[in-house]
Coordinates of C-alpha atoms in Angstrom, one line a residue:
X86 CA -44.3 24.3 -33.0
X87 CA -47.9 23.9 -34.4
X88 CA -47.5 20.5 -36.1
X89 CA -48.0 17.2 -34.3
X90 CA -44.7 15.5 -33.5
X91 CA -44.6 11.7 -33.5
X92 CA -42.0 10.3 -31.0
X93 CA -39.5 7.7 -32.2
X94 CA -40.0 5.3 -29.2
X95 CA -43.6 4.7 -28.1
X96 CA -45.1 2.9 -25.1
X97 CA -46.3 -0.8 -25.5
X98 CA -49.7 -1.1 -27.1
X99 CA -51.9 -4.2 -27.8
X100 CA -53.6 -3.0 -31.0
X101 CA -52.8 -5.0 -34.1
X102 CA -53.1 -2.0 -36.4
X103 CA -50.5 0.1 -34.5
X104 CA -49.5 3.1 -36.8
X105 CA -45.9 3.0 -35.3
X106 CA -45.1 -0.5 -36.8
X107 CA -42.8 -0.4 -39.7
X108 CA -43.2 -3.1 -42.4
X109 CA -40.2 -3.9 -44.6
X110 CA -39.9 -6.7 -47.2
X111 CA -36.9 -9.0 -46.6
X112 CA -35.4 -12.2 -47.9
X113 CA -36.3 -15.6 -46.3
X114 CA -33.2 -17.6 -45.5
X115 CA -35.1 -20.9 -45.8
X116 CA -36.9 -20.8 -49.2
X117 CA -35.0 -17.6 -50.5
X118 CA -38.3 -15.9 -51.3
X119 CA -39.4 -12.5 -50.1
X120 CA -41.1 -12.3 -46.7
X121 CA -42.2 -9.5 -44.4
X122 CA -40.3 -8.0 -41.5
X123 CA -42.1 -5.8 -38.9
X124 CA -40.2 -3.4 -36.7
X125 CA -41.6 -1.7 -33.5
X126 CA -39.5 0.9 -31.6
X127 CA -41.1 0.8 -28.1
X128 CA -40.3 1.7 -24.5
X129 CA -40.7 -0.9 -21.8
X130 CA -41.7 0.7 -18.5
X131 CA -39.1 0.3 -15.7
X132 CA -36.7 -1.1 -18.3
X133 CA -35.5 0.8 -21.4
X134 CA -36.1 1.5 -25.1
X135 CA -36.0 -1.6 -27.4
X136 CA -36.6 -2.5 -31.0
X137 CA -38.9 -5.5 -31.5
X138 CA -38.5 -7.4 -34.8
X139 CA -40.8 -10.1 -36.3
X140 CA -40.3 -12.0 -39.6
X141 CA -42.9 -14.1 -41.4
X142 CA -42.7 -15.9 -44.8
X143 CA -46.0 -16.8 -46.5
X144 CA -44.4 -19.3 -48.9
X145 CA -42.7 -21.7 -46.4
X146 CA -44.2 -20.5 -43.1
X147 CA -40.9 -19.6 -41.5
X148 CA -41.2 -17.3 -38.5
X149 CA -38.8 -15.7 -36.0
X150 CA -38.7 -12.8 -33.7
X151 CA -36.0 -10.7 -32.0
X152 CA -35.3 -7.9 -29.6
X153 CA -32.5 -5.3 -29.9
X154 CA -31.5 -2.7 -27.4
X155 CA -30.1 0.7 -28.3
X156 CA -26.9 0.8 -26.3
X157 CA -24.8 -1.2 -23.8
X158 CA -25.4 -0.5 -20.1
X159 CA -22.8 0.8 -17.7
X160 CA -22.7 -2.4 -15.6
X161 CA -23.5 -6.0 -16.2
X162 CA -26.7 -7.6 -14.6
X163 CA -27.4 -11.1 -13.2
X164 CA -30.9 -12.4 -12.5
X165 CA -31.5 -15.5 -10.4
X166 CA -35.0 -16.9 -10.3
X167 CA -36.3 -19.9 -8.3
X168 CA -39.2 -21.4 -10.3
X169 CA -41.6 -23.1 -7.9
X170 CA -45.2 -22.4 -9.2
X171 CA -47.0 -22.1 -12.6
X172 CA -47.0 -18.3 -12.4
X173 CA -43.2 -18.3 -12.3
X174 CA -43.2 -20.0 -15.8
X175 CA -45.3 -17.1 -17.1
X176 CA -42.8 -14.4 -16.1
X177 CA -41.8 -12.2 -19.0
X178 CA -38.1 -12.3 -19.9
X179 CA -36.1 -10.0 -22.1
X180 CA -32.9 -11.8 -23.3
X181 CA -30.2 -10.0 -25.3
X182 CA -27.8 -11.7 -27.7
X183 CA -25.0 -11.2 -25.1
X184 CA -26.8 -13.0 -22.3
X185 CA -26.0 -16.5 -20.9
X186 CA -28.9 -18.6 -19.6
X187 CA -28.0 -21.3 -17.1
X188 CA -30.1 -24.0 -15.3
X189 CA -27.9 -25.7 -12.8
X190 CA -30.3 -28.6 -12.0
X191 CA -30.2 -29.6 -15.7
X192 CA -26.6 -28.6 -16.3
X193 CA -28.0 -26.6 -19.2
X194 CA -26.3 -23.5 -20.5
X195 CA -27.4 -21.4 -23.5
X196 CA -24.2 -19.5 -24.5
X197 CA -24.2 -15.9 -25.7
X198 CA -24.3 -14.9 -29.4
X199 CA -26.0 -18.3 -30.2
X200 CA -29.4 -16.6 -30.9
X201 CA -30.8 -13.2 -31.4
X202 CA -32.3 -11.2 -28.6
X203 CA -35.9 -11.8 -27.9
X204 CA -38.9 -11.0 -25.5
X205 CA -40.4 -14.3 -24.2
X206 CA -41.2 -16.1 -20.9
X207 CA -39.5 -18.6 -18.8
X208 CA -41.6 -21.4 -20.3
X209 CA -40.9 -20.1 -23.8
X210 CA -37.1 -20.5 -23.1
X211 CA -37.6 -24.1 -22.1
X212 CA -39.8 -24.9 -25.1
X213 CA -37.3 -23.4 -27.5
X214 CA -34.6 -25.6 -26.1
X215 CA -36.9 -28.6 -26.3
X216 CA -37.7 -27.9 -29.9
X217 CA -34.1 -27.4 -30.9
X218 CA -33.0 -30.7 -29.4
X219 CA -35.9 -32.8 -30.9
X220 CA -35.5 -31.2 -34.4
X221 CA -32.9 -33.8 -35.8
X222 CA -33.5 -36.6 -33.2
X223 CA -34.7 -39.1 -35.7
X224 CA -31.6 -38.8 -37.8
X225 CA -29.4 -39.1 -34.7
X226 CA -31.0 -42.4 -33.8
X227 CA -29.7 -43.9 -37.0
X228 CA -26.3 -42.2 -37.1
X229 CA -25.4 -41.7 -33.5
X230 CA -27.6 -43.9 -31.3
X231 CA -25.7 -43.3 -28.1
X232 CA -26.0 -39.5 -28.4
X233 CA -29.7 -39.9 -29.2
X234 CA -30.2 -41.9 -26.0
X235 CA -28.5 -39.2 -23.9
X236 CA -30.6 -36.5 -25.5
X237 CA -33.8 -38.4 -24.8
X238 CA -32.8 -38.7 -21.2
X239 CA -32.1 -35.0 -21.0
X240 CA -35.5 -34.2 -22.7
X241 CA -37.2 -36.3 -20.0
X242 CA -35.6 -34.2 -17.3
X243 CA -36.5 -31.0 -19.2
X244 CA -40.1 -32.0 -19.5
X245 CA -40.2 -32.6 -15.7
X246 CA -39.1 -29.0 -15.2
X247 CA -41.6 -27.6 -17.7
X248 CA -44.5 -29.4 -15.9
X249 CA -43.0 -28.4 -12.5
X250 CA -42.6 -31.9 -11.4
X251 CA -39.1 -30.9 -10.4
X252 CA -38.4 -27.3 -9.2
X253 CA -35.4 -25.6 -10.8
X254 CA -33.4 -22.3 -10.8
X255 CA -32.8 -20.2 -13.9
X256 CA -29.9 -17.7 -14.1
X257 CA -29.7 -15.0 -16.7
X258 CA -26.2 -13.4 -16.8
X259 CA -25.8 -10.4 -19.2
X260 CA -22.6 -8.4 -19.2
X261 CA -24.2 -5.8 -21.5
X262 CA -26.9 -5.1 -18.8
X263 CA -29.7 -5.3 -21.4
X264 CA -31.6 -8.4 -20.1
X265 CA -34.7 -8.3 -17.8
X266 CA -36.8 -10.7 -15.8
X267 CA -40.3 -9.6 -14.6
X268 CA -41.2 -9.0 -11.0
X269 CA -44.9 -9.8 -10.7
X270 CA -45.0 -8.6 -7.1
X271 CA -44.3 -4.9 -8.0
X272 CA -44.2 -2.6 -6.0
X273 CA -43.1 -5.2 -3.4
X274 CA -39.9 -7.1 -3.4
X275 CA -39.9 -10.7 -4.9
X276 CA -38.2 -13.2 -2.5
X277 CA -37.7 -15.7 -5.4
X278 CA -35.9 -13.2 -7.7
X279 CA -32.4 -11.9 -7.0
X280 CA -31.0 -9.1 -9.1
X281 CA -27.3 -8.2 -8.9
X282 CA -25.2 -5.8 -10.9
X283 CA -21.4 -6.1 -11.4
X284 CA -18.5 -4.4 -13.0
X285 CA -17.5 -6.1 -16.3
X286 CA -14.1 -7.7 -16.8
X287 CA -11.6 -6.8 -19.5
X288 CA -12.5 -10.0 -21.4
X289 CA -16.2 -9.1 -21.3
X290 CA -15.5 -5.6 -22.5
X291 CA -13.5 -7.0 -25.4
X292 CA -16.4 -9.3 -26.3
X293 CA -18.8 -6.4 -26.3
X294 CA -16.4 -4.3 -28.4
X295 CA -15.7 -1.9 -25.6
X296 CA -12.1 -2.9 -24.9
X297 CA -9.2 -4.9 -26.4
X298 CA -7.9 -7.9 -24.3
X299 CA -4.2 -8.6 -24.3
X300 CA -3.1 -11.8 -26.1
X301 CA -0.7 -12.7 -23.3
X302 CA -3.5 -13.0 -20.7
X303 CA -5.4 -15.3 -23.1
X304 CA -2.4 -17.5 -23.7
X305 CA -1.7 -17.8 -19.9
X306 CA -5.3 -18.8 -19.3
X307 CA -5.2 -21.3 -22.1
X308 CA -1.9 -22.7 -20.7
X309 CA -3.5 -23.0 -17.2
X310 CA -6.4 -24.9 -18.7
X311 CA -4.1 -27.3 -20.6
X312 CA -2.2 -28.0 -17.3
X313 CA -5.4 -28.6 -15.5
X314 CA -6.6 -31.0 -18.2
X315 CA -3.3 -32.9 -18.0
X316 CA -3.5 -33.1 -14.2
X317 CA -7.0 -34.4 -14.5
X318 CA -5.9 -37.0 -17.1
X319 CA -3.0 -38.2 -14.8
X320 CA -5.4 -38.4 -11.8
X321 CA -7.8 -40.4 -14.0
X322 CA -5.0 -42.8 -15.0
X323 CA -3.9 -43.3 -11.4
X324 CA -7.5 -44.0 -10.4
X325 CA -7.8 -46.6 -13.2
X326 CA -4.6 -48.3 -12.1
X327 CA -5.8 -48.4 -8.5
X328 CA -9.0 -50.0 -9.6
X329 CA -7.1 -52.7 -11.6
X330 CA -4.9 -53.5 -8.7
X331 CA -8.0 -54.1 -6.4
X332 CA -9.2 -56.7 -8.9
X333 CA -6.1 -58.9 -8.3
X334 CA -6.9 -62.0 -6.2
X335 CA -5.8 -62.0 -2.6
X336 CA -3.4 -64.9 -3.0
X337 CA -1.5 -63.2 -5.8
X338 CA -1.4 -60.0 -3.9
X339 CA 0.1 -61.8 -0.8
X340 CA 2.8 -63.5 -3.1
X341 CA 3.7 -60.3 -4.6
X342 CA 4.0 -58.6 -1.2
X343 CA 6.5 -61.4 -0.1
X344 CA 8.6 -61.0 -3.2
X345 CA 8.6 -57.2 -2.7
X346 CA 9.7 -57.6 0.9
X347 CA 12.6 -59.9 -0.1
X348 CA 13.6 -57.5 -2.8
X349 CA 13.4 -54.5 -0.5
X350 CA 15.6 -56.4 2.1
X351 CA 18.2 -57.1 -0.6
X352 CA 18.1 -53.5 -1.8
X353 CA 18.6 -52.2 1.7
X354 CA 21.6 -54.5 2.3
X355 CA 23.2 -53.3 -1.0
X356 CA 22.4 -49.7 -0.1
X357 CA 24.2 -50.1 3.3
X358 CA 27.3 -51.5 1.5
X359 CA 27.2 -48.7 -1.0
X360 CA 26.9 -46.1 1.8
X361 CA 30.0 -47.6 3.6
X362 CA 32.0 -47.5 0.3
X363 CA 30.9 -44.0 -0.2
X364 CA 32.0 -43.0 3.3
X365 CA 35.5 -44.4 2.7
X366 CA 35.7 -42.6 -0.6
X367 CA 34.7 -39.3 1.1
X368 CA 37.4 -39.8 3.8
X369 CA 40.1 -40.2 1.1
X370 CA 38.8 -37.2 -0.8
X371 CA 38.9 -35.1 2.4
X372 CA 42.6 -36.1 2.9
X373 CA 43.4 -35.1 -0.6
X374 CA 41.6 -31.7 -0.2
X375 CA 43.6 -31.1 3.0
X376 CA 46.9 -31.6 1.2
X377 CA 45.8 -29.3 -1.6
X378 CA 44.9 -26.6 1.0
X379 CA 48.4 -26.9 2.6
X380 CA 50.1 -26.5 -0.8
X381 CA 48.0 -23.4 -1.5
X382 CA 48.9 -21.9 1.9
X383 CA 52.7 -22.4 1.1
X384 CA 52.2 -20.6 -2.2
X385 CA 50.5 -17.7 -0.5
X386 CA 53.3 -17.4 2.0
X387 CA 55.9 -17.2 -0.9
X388 CA 53.9 -14.5 -2.6
X389 CA 53.7 -12.5 0.7
X390 CA 57.5 -12.6 1.1
X391 CA 57.9 -11.3 -2.5
X392 CA 55.5 -8.4 -1.7
X393 CA 57.5 -7.5 1.4
X394 CA 60.8 -7.3 -0.5
X395 CA 59.2 -5.0 -3.1
X396 CA 57.8 -2.8 -0.3
X397 CA 61.3 -2.4 1.2
X398 CA 62.8 -1.4 -2.1
X399 CA 60.0 1.2 -2.5
X400 CA 60.7 2.6 1.0
X401 CA 64.4 3.2 0.1
X402 CA 63.5 5.0 -3.0
X403 CA 61.0 7.2 -1.2
X404 CA 63.6 8.2 1.5
X405 CA 66.0 9.4 -1.2
X406 CA 63.2 11.4 -2.9
X407 CA 62.2 13.0 0.5
X408 CA 65.8 14.2 1.1
X409 CA 66.1 15.9 -2.3
X410 CA 62.6 17.4 -1.8
X411 CA 63.6 19.0 1.5
X412 CA 66.6 20.8 -0.1
X413 CA 64.3 22.2 -2.8
X414 CA 61.8 23.3 -0.1
X415 CA 64.4 25.3 1.8
X416 CA 65.3 27.3 -1.4
X417 CA 61.6 27.9 -2.0
X418 CA 61.1 29.1 1.6
X419 CA 63.9 31.7 1.2
X420 CA 62.3 33.1 -1.9
X421 CA 58.9 33.1 -0.2
X422 CA 60.3 35.3 2.7
X423 CA 61.6 37.8 0.2
X424 CA 58.3 37.9 -1.5
X425 CA 56.5 38.4 1.8
X426 CA 58.6 41.5 2.6
X427 CA 57.7 43.0 -0.7
X428 CA 54.1 42.1 -0.1
X429 CA 54.1 43.9 3.3
X430 CA 55.3 47.1 1.7
X431 CA 52.5 46.8 -0.9
X432 CA 50.0 46.1 1.9
X433 CA 50.9 49.3 3.8
X434 CA 50.3 51.3 0.6
X435 CA 47.0 49.5 0.1
X436 CA 45.9 50.2 3.6
X437 CA 46.3 53.9 3.1
X438 CA 44.3 53.7 -0.1
X439 CA 41.6 51.6 1.6
X440 CA 41.3 54.2 4.4
X441 CA 40.5 56.9 1.9
X442 CA 38.1 54.5 0.1
X443 CA 36.3 53.8 3.5
X444 CA 35.7 57.5 4.0
X445 CA 34.1 57.7 0.6
X446 CA 32.0 54.6 1.2
X447 CA 30.8 55.9 4.6
X448 CA 29.4 59.0 2.8
X449 CA 27.9 56.8 0.1
X450 CA 26.3 54.6 2.8
X451 CA 24.6 57.6 4.4
X452 CA 23.1 58.5 1.0
X453 CA 22.0 54.9 0.5
X454 CA 20.3 54.7 3.9
X455 CA 18.3 57.8 3.1
X456 CA 17.3 56.3 -0.2
X457 CA 16.4 52.9 1.4
X458 CA 14.1 54.7 3.9
X459 CA 12.3 56.4 1.0
X460 CA 12.0 53.1 -0.8
X461 CA 10.6 51.4 2.4
X462 CA 7.9 54.1 2.6
X463 CA 7.1 53.5 -1.0
X464 CA 6.8 49.7 -0.4
X465 CA 4.4 50.3 2.5
X466 CA 2.2 52.3 0.2
X467 CA 2.3 49.6 -2.4
X468 CA 1.4 46.9 0.2
X469 CA -1.6 48.9 1.3
X470 CA -2.7 49.3 -2.3
X471 CA -2.4 45.5 -2.8
X472 CA -4.5 44.9 0.3
X473 CA -7.2 47.1 -1.1
X474 CA -7.0 45.3 -4.4
X475 CA -7.3 41.9 -2.7
X476 CA -10.4 43.1 -0.8
X477 CA -11.9 44.4 -4.0
X478 CA -11.2 41.0 -5.7
X479 CA -12.8 39.1 -2.8
X480 CA -15.9 41.3 -3.0
X481 CA -16.1 40.7 -6.8
X482 CA -15.7 36.9 -6.2
X483 CA -18.5 36.9 -3.7
X484 CA -20.7 38.9 -6.1
X485 CA -20.0 36.4 -8.9
X486 CA -20.9 33.5 -6.6
X487 CA -24.2 35.2 -5.7
X488 CA -24.9 35.8 -9.4
X489 CA -24.2 32.2 -10.3
X490 CA -26.5 31.0 -7.5
X491 CA -29.3 33.4 -8.5
X492 CA -28.9 32.8 -12.2
X493 CA -30.8 30.1 -14.1
X494 CA -28.4 28.2 -16.3
X495 CA -29.7 27.0 -19.7
X496 CA -27.8 24.5 -21.9
X497 CA -29.0 22.6 -25.0
X498 CA -29.9 19.0 -24.9
X499 CA -32.1 16.4 -26.7
X500 CA -35.6 15.3 -25.7
X501 CA -35.6 11.6 -24.5
X502 CA -39.0 11.0 -26.1
X503 CA -39.0 12.7 -29.6
X504 CA -35.2 13.2 -29.9
X505 CA -35.7 16.9 -30.8
X506 CA -33.3 19.6 -29.6
X507 CA -34.5 21.5 -26.6
X508 CA -33.1 23.3 -23.5
X509 CA -32.6 22.2 -20.0
X510 CA -32.8 24.8 -17.2
X511 CA -30.6 24.3 -14.1
X512 CA -30.8 26.3 -10.8
X513 CA -28.8 26.0 -7.6
X514 CA -31.1 26.3 -4.5
X515 CA -30.2 26.4 -0.8
X516 CA -32.9 24.6 1.2
X517 CA -33.2 26.2 4.7
X518 CA -32.0 24.0 7.5
X519 CA -30.9 21.3 5.0
X520 CA -28.2 21.7 2.3
X521 CA -27.7 22.9 -1.3
X522 CA -29.4 21.1 -4.2
X523 CA -29.4 21.4 -8.0
X524 CA -32.8 21.3 -9.8
X525 CA -32.8 20.5 -13.6
X526 CA -36.0 20.9 -15.6
X527 CA -36.8 20.1 -19.2
X528 CA -39.8 21.2 -21.3
X529 CA -39.9 20.0 -25.0
X530 CA -42.0 22.3 -27.2
X531 CA -42.3 19.5 -29.8
X532 CA -44.0 16.7 -27.9
X533 CA -44.8 18.5 -24.7
X534 CA -42.6 16.3 -22.5
X535 CA -41.9 17.7 -19.1
X536 CA -39.3 16.3 -16.7
X537 CA -37.5 17.5 -13.6
X538 CA -34.6 16.0 -11.7
X539 CA -32.9 16.9 -8.4
X540 CA -29.3 16.3 -7.6
X541 CA -27.5 16.9 -4.3
X542 CA -24.8 19.6 -4.4
X543 CA -23.1 18.3 -1.3
X544 CA -22.4 14.7 -2.5
X545 CA -22.9 11.6 -0.3
X546 CA -23.3 12.3 3.4
X547 CA -21.3 10.6 6.1
X548 CA -24.4 8.9 7.4
X549 CA -27.8 7.8 5.9
X550 CA -31.1 9.3 6.9
X551 CA -34.5 7.8 7.6
X552 CA -37.5 10.2 7.7
X553 CA -40.9 9.1 9.0
X554 CA -44.0 11.4 8.4
X555 CA -47.3 10.5 10.0
X556 CA -50.2 12.2 8.1
X557 CA -52.7 13.4 10.7
X558 CA -53.8 16.6 9.0
X559 CA -54.0 16.1 5.3
X560 CA -54.6 19.7 4.1
X561 CA -51.2 20.8 5.6
X562 CA -49.2 17.5 5.6
X563 CA -49.8 16.9 1.9
X564 CA -48.5 20.3 1.0
X565 CA -45.1 19.8 2.7
X566 CA -42.1 20.2 0.4
X567 CA -40.3 16.9 -0.2
X568 CA -36.8 16.3 -1.7
X569 CA -36.4 12.7 -2.8
X570 CA -33.0 11.7 -4.2
X571 CA -32.2 8.8 -6.6
X572 CA -31.0 6.5 -3.8
X573 CA -34.1 7.1 -1.5
X574 CA -36.5 4.2 -0.9
X575 CA -40.2 5.2 -0.3
X576 CA -42.5 3.1 1.9
X577 CA -46.1 3.1 3.2
X578 CA -46.4 0.3 5.8
X579 CA -50.2 0.5 6.0
X580 CA -50.5 -0.2 2.2
X581 CA -47.5 -2.7 2.2
X582 CA -46.0 -0.5 -0.5
X583 CA -42.2 -0.3 -1.0
X584 CA -40.8 1.7 -3.9
X585 CA -37.1 1.5 -4.8
X586 CA -35.0 4.6 -5.6
X587 CA -34.9 4.0 -9.4
X588 CA -38.7 4.0 -9.9
X589 CA -39.4 7.7 -10.0
X590 CA -35.9 9.1 -9.7
X591 CA -34.9 12.3 -7.9
X592 CA -37.8 14.7 -7.2
X593 CA -38.4 18.1 -5.6
X594 CA -42.1 18.3 -5.0
X595 CA -44.8 18.0 -2.3
X596 CA -46.0 15.0 -0.5
X597 CA -49.1 15.0 -2.7
X598 CA -47.0 15.3 -5.9
X599 CA -44.8 12.4 -4.8
X600 CA -47.8 10.1 -4.1
X601 CA -49.4 11.0 -7.5
X602 CA -46.1 10.2 -9.3
X603 CA -46.1 6.7 -7.7
X604 CA -49.8 6.2 -8.5
X605 CA -49.4 7.2 -12.1
X606 CA -46.3 4.9 -12.7
X607 CA -48.2 1.9 -11.2
X608 CA -51.4 2.6 -13.2
X609 CA -49.5 2.8 -16.5
X610 CA -47.4 -0.3 -16.1
X611 CA -48.4 -2.8 -18.8
X612 CA -47.0 -5.7 -16.9
X613 CA -49.5 -5.0 -14.1
X614 CA -52.5 -3.4 -15.8
X615 CA -52.1 -4.6 -19.4
X616 CA -54.0 -7.3 -21.3
X617 CA -51.4 -10.0 -20.4
X618 CA -51.6 -9.3 -16.6
X619 CA -53.3 -11.9 -14.4
X620 CA -56.8 -11.2 -12.9
X621 CA -55.5 -11.6 -9.3
X622 CA -52.7 -9.2 -9.9
X623 CA -55.1 -6.6 -11.4
X624 CA -57.3 -6.8 -8.3
X625 CA -54.3 -6.2 -6.0
X626 CA -53.2 -3.3 -8.1
X627 CA -56.7 -1.8 -8.2
X628 CA -57.0 -2.0 -4.4
X629 CA -53.6 -0.3 -4.0
X630 CA -54.6 2.5 -6.4
X631 CA -57.9 3.1 -4.6
X632 CA -56.1 3.3 -1.3
X633 CA -53.6 5.8 -2.8
X634 CA -56.6 7.9 -4.1
X635 CA -58.1 7.9 -0.6
X636 CA -54.7 9.1 0.9
X637 CA -54.6 11.9 -1.7
X638 CA -58.2 13.0 -0.9
X639 CA -57.5 12.9 2.9
X640 CA -59.8 10.0 3.6
X641 CA -57.1 7.6 4.7
X642 CA -54.3 8.5 7.2
X643 CA -51.0 6.6 6.6
X644 CA -47.3 6.8 7.6
X645 CA -44.8 7.8 4.9
X646 CA -41.1 6.7 5.3
X647 CA -38.1 7.9 3.3
X648 CA -35.0 5.7 3.7
X649 CA -31.9 7.3 2.0
X650 CA -28.5 5.7 2.5
X651 CA -26.8 8.8 0.9
X652 CA -28.5 11.2 3.4
X653 CA -29.8 13.6 0.6
X654 CA -33.6 13.5 1.2
X655 CA -35.6 16.1 3.1
X656 CA -39.2 16.8 4.4
X657 CA -40.3 20.3 5.3
X658 CA -41.0 21.2 8.9
X659 CA -44.0 23.6 8.7
X660 CA -44.1 24.6 12.4
X661 CA -40.7 25.8 13.5
X662 CA -37.0 25.6 12.4
X663 CA -34.7 23.1 14.1
X664 CA -32.3 24.5 16.7
X665 CA -29.3 22.9 14.9
X666 CA -28.4 20.7 11.9
X667 CA -30.6 17.7 11.4
X668 CA -29.1 14.4 12.7
X669 CA -27.7 12.1 10.0
X670 CA -26.9 8.5 10.7
X671 CA -26.1 5.5 8.6
X672 CA -27.1 2.3 10.4
X673 CA -27.3 0.0 7.4
X674 CA -24.9 -1.1 4.6
X675 CA -26.5 -0.6 1.2
X676 CA -25.2 -2.7 -1.7
X677 CA -26.8 -3.5 -5.0
X678 CA -30.2 -2.1 -4.1
X679 CA -30.4 -4.2 -0.9
X680 CA -29.9 -3.2 2.7
X681 CA -28.2 -5.3 5.5
X682 CA -29.0 -3.6 8.8
X683 CA -27.3 -3.8 12.2
X684 CA -28.6 -2.1 15.4
X685 CA -27.1 1.3 16.3
X686 CA -28.2 2.2 19.8
X687 CA -25.5 4.8 20.4
X688 CA -26.3 7.1 17.4
X689 CA -30.1 6.6 17.2
X690 CA -32.2 9.8 17.6
X691 CA -35.9 10.2 17.1
X692 CA -37.7 13.5 17.2
X693 CA -41.4 14.4 17.0
X694 CA -42.3 17.0 14.4
X695 CA -45.1 19.3 15.4
X696 CA -48.2 18.7 13.3
X697 CA -48.0 14.9 13.3
X698 CA -44.5 14.3 11.8
X699 CA -41.6 12.4 13.3
X700 CA -38.0 12.2 12.1
X701 CA -35.5 9.6 13.0
X702 CA -31.8 9.6 12.2
X703 CA -30.6 6.1 12.7
X704 CA -32.0 4.1 9.9
X705 CA -33.8 1.8 12.4
X706 CA -37.1 3.6 12.1
X707 CA -38.2 1.5 9.1
X708 CA -37.7 2.0 5.5

């Protein structure tokens, strides 16, 4: 296409006259006059695509801003930040409308759906809360003085947190996965920031409009809450009574104890008498029950005698019937003997006929045997033909597999930058001495966007893999082929550089291409190199970029580590092939982007690669 194509989502820019900003007139909800709304569809690096909104009314001066994401993430996200320094207050925060902000030290919670999504800082969140509480404080002092005093005390604690007189912790929990808290120490890990992802519950999916929660579960939960509140109320009443009893003077308490002891003694004496009377009543009741049992036994005996008499009468009748039956049986036997004689005569005649039939059958059997032999020979021929067909089908299946592996598959898709239709090419490649991988490449003719992605065709390995490459000869080491999966963590100890698996995704390139991708992503990050970045952070980033340039030009020799818990990463051995499969070991437990390691001395293996490389298979070689 010859014409220039403008993408829908663009990168963040600091110019005020950005051509991608859309201006729309809209109604002001305060003075009901027409104001101006500005929309910017942008892409935040290392986060996702968002829509920034800003409203301003020239008549009344009303202003507000918001942030909207395009879609709900697959998992929820929870950020926990420990605020200790002034630079922690300047961290940028993206809060969606579904996020819950909690500060445990202040017992402060901003519920979801209370405000629109926005892009702000930690200090901005605190100032917004401060402004919201002080807005109607003067009216509360006249109408609700007690509530106003409590709010003043809370504002004093909040001001101490804003001025960092008291350190605090802020938690952003977003089931939609569309919130974000800045890490100023990128590419290194931040010890004060903890990021966890989790699977949403049915109730959260129902809130987000992704699922429908059953009403019975809600009723059960409400019932449990009511029971807990009732128990808490009862416990509170008991504690109040206990406190009142403690206030009674000691003399009155002693008098009451004496009265109670006397009453308890009287009650015990009455209880003993009642027990004795009860024992006597029970004895009399037992005697009555014994008499009733004896009467019932006599009745059972009478019934047994009646049954015996009826059985004797039945036996007499049965004997008479048996004698009459015997006479009838004798007459039947005589008739059966006569019939048997006649049957013998018929059998003799049948035997003669059967003998003739057997002769005919014998001749027919000979003919059948010959026919069966001919059929068996025909079946053997068919079996051989089927075997030949099966072999032909197997050959064809192998040919089809070879064609699929050699063929480049093309399927339509949409460009992630300009949303124009384009094609994605997919090819299955067998890497020597490693495993089978799938390479997918996209080239948009509209905006010129080029992307490639690598997926493992063998799934997750039984053990993880840690590869260490020491660059001693840059011309040959930088040209080594590298396969980096999505779960692989890249590290350069000499530069104190640690890049997670989600920064540059899966790549099939060279060592030089991998380092250039990391450098370009760090250089274009607006949080690190933009106008809002701090001067000290820029100096650290510039030093890191200069060192990466030296590595790419061969002036600085470093060590490159690839730590992949899935075991799907690979570095080319340029000298000789390995005598057997490369060792794969998982010595760490990877969860939520973090690694908890334990020593593995029985499965550790470390090999020196000719030409300055070394590969270890236990996960303990650093990563």
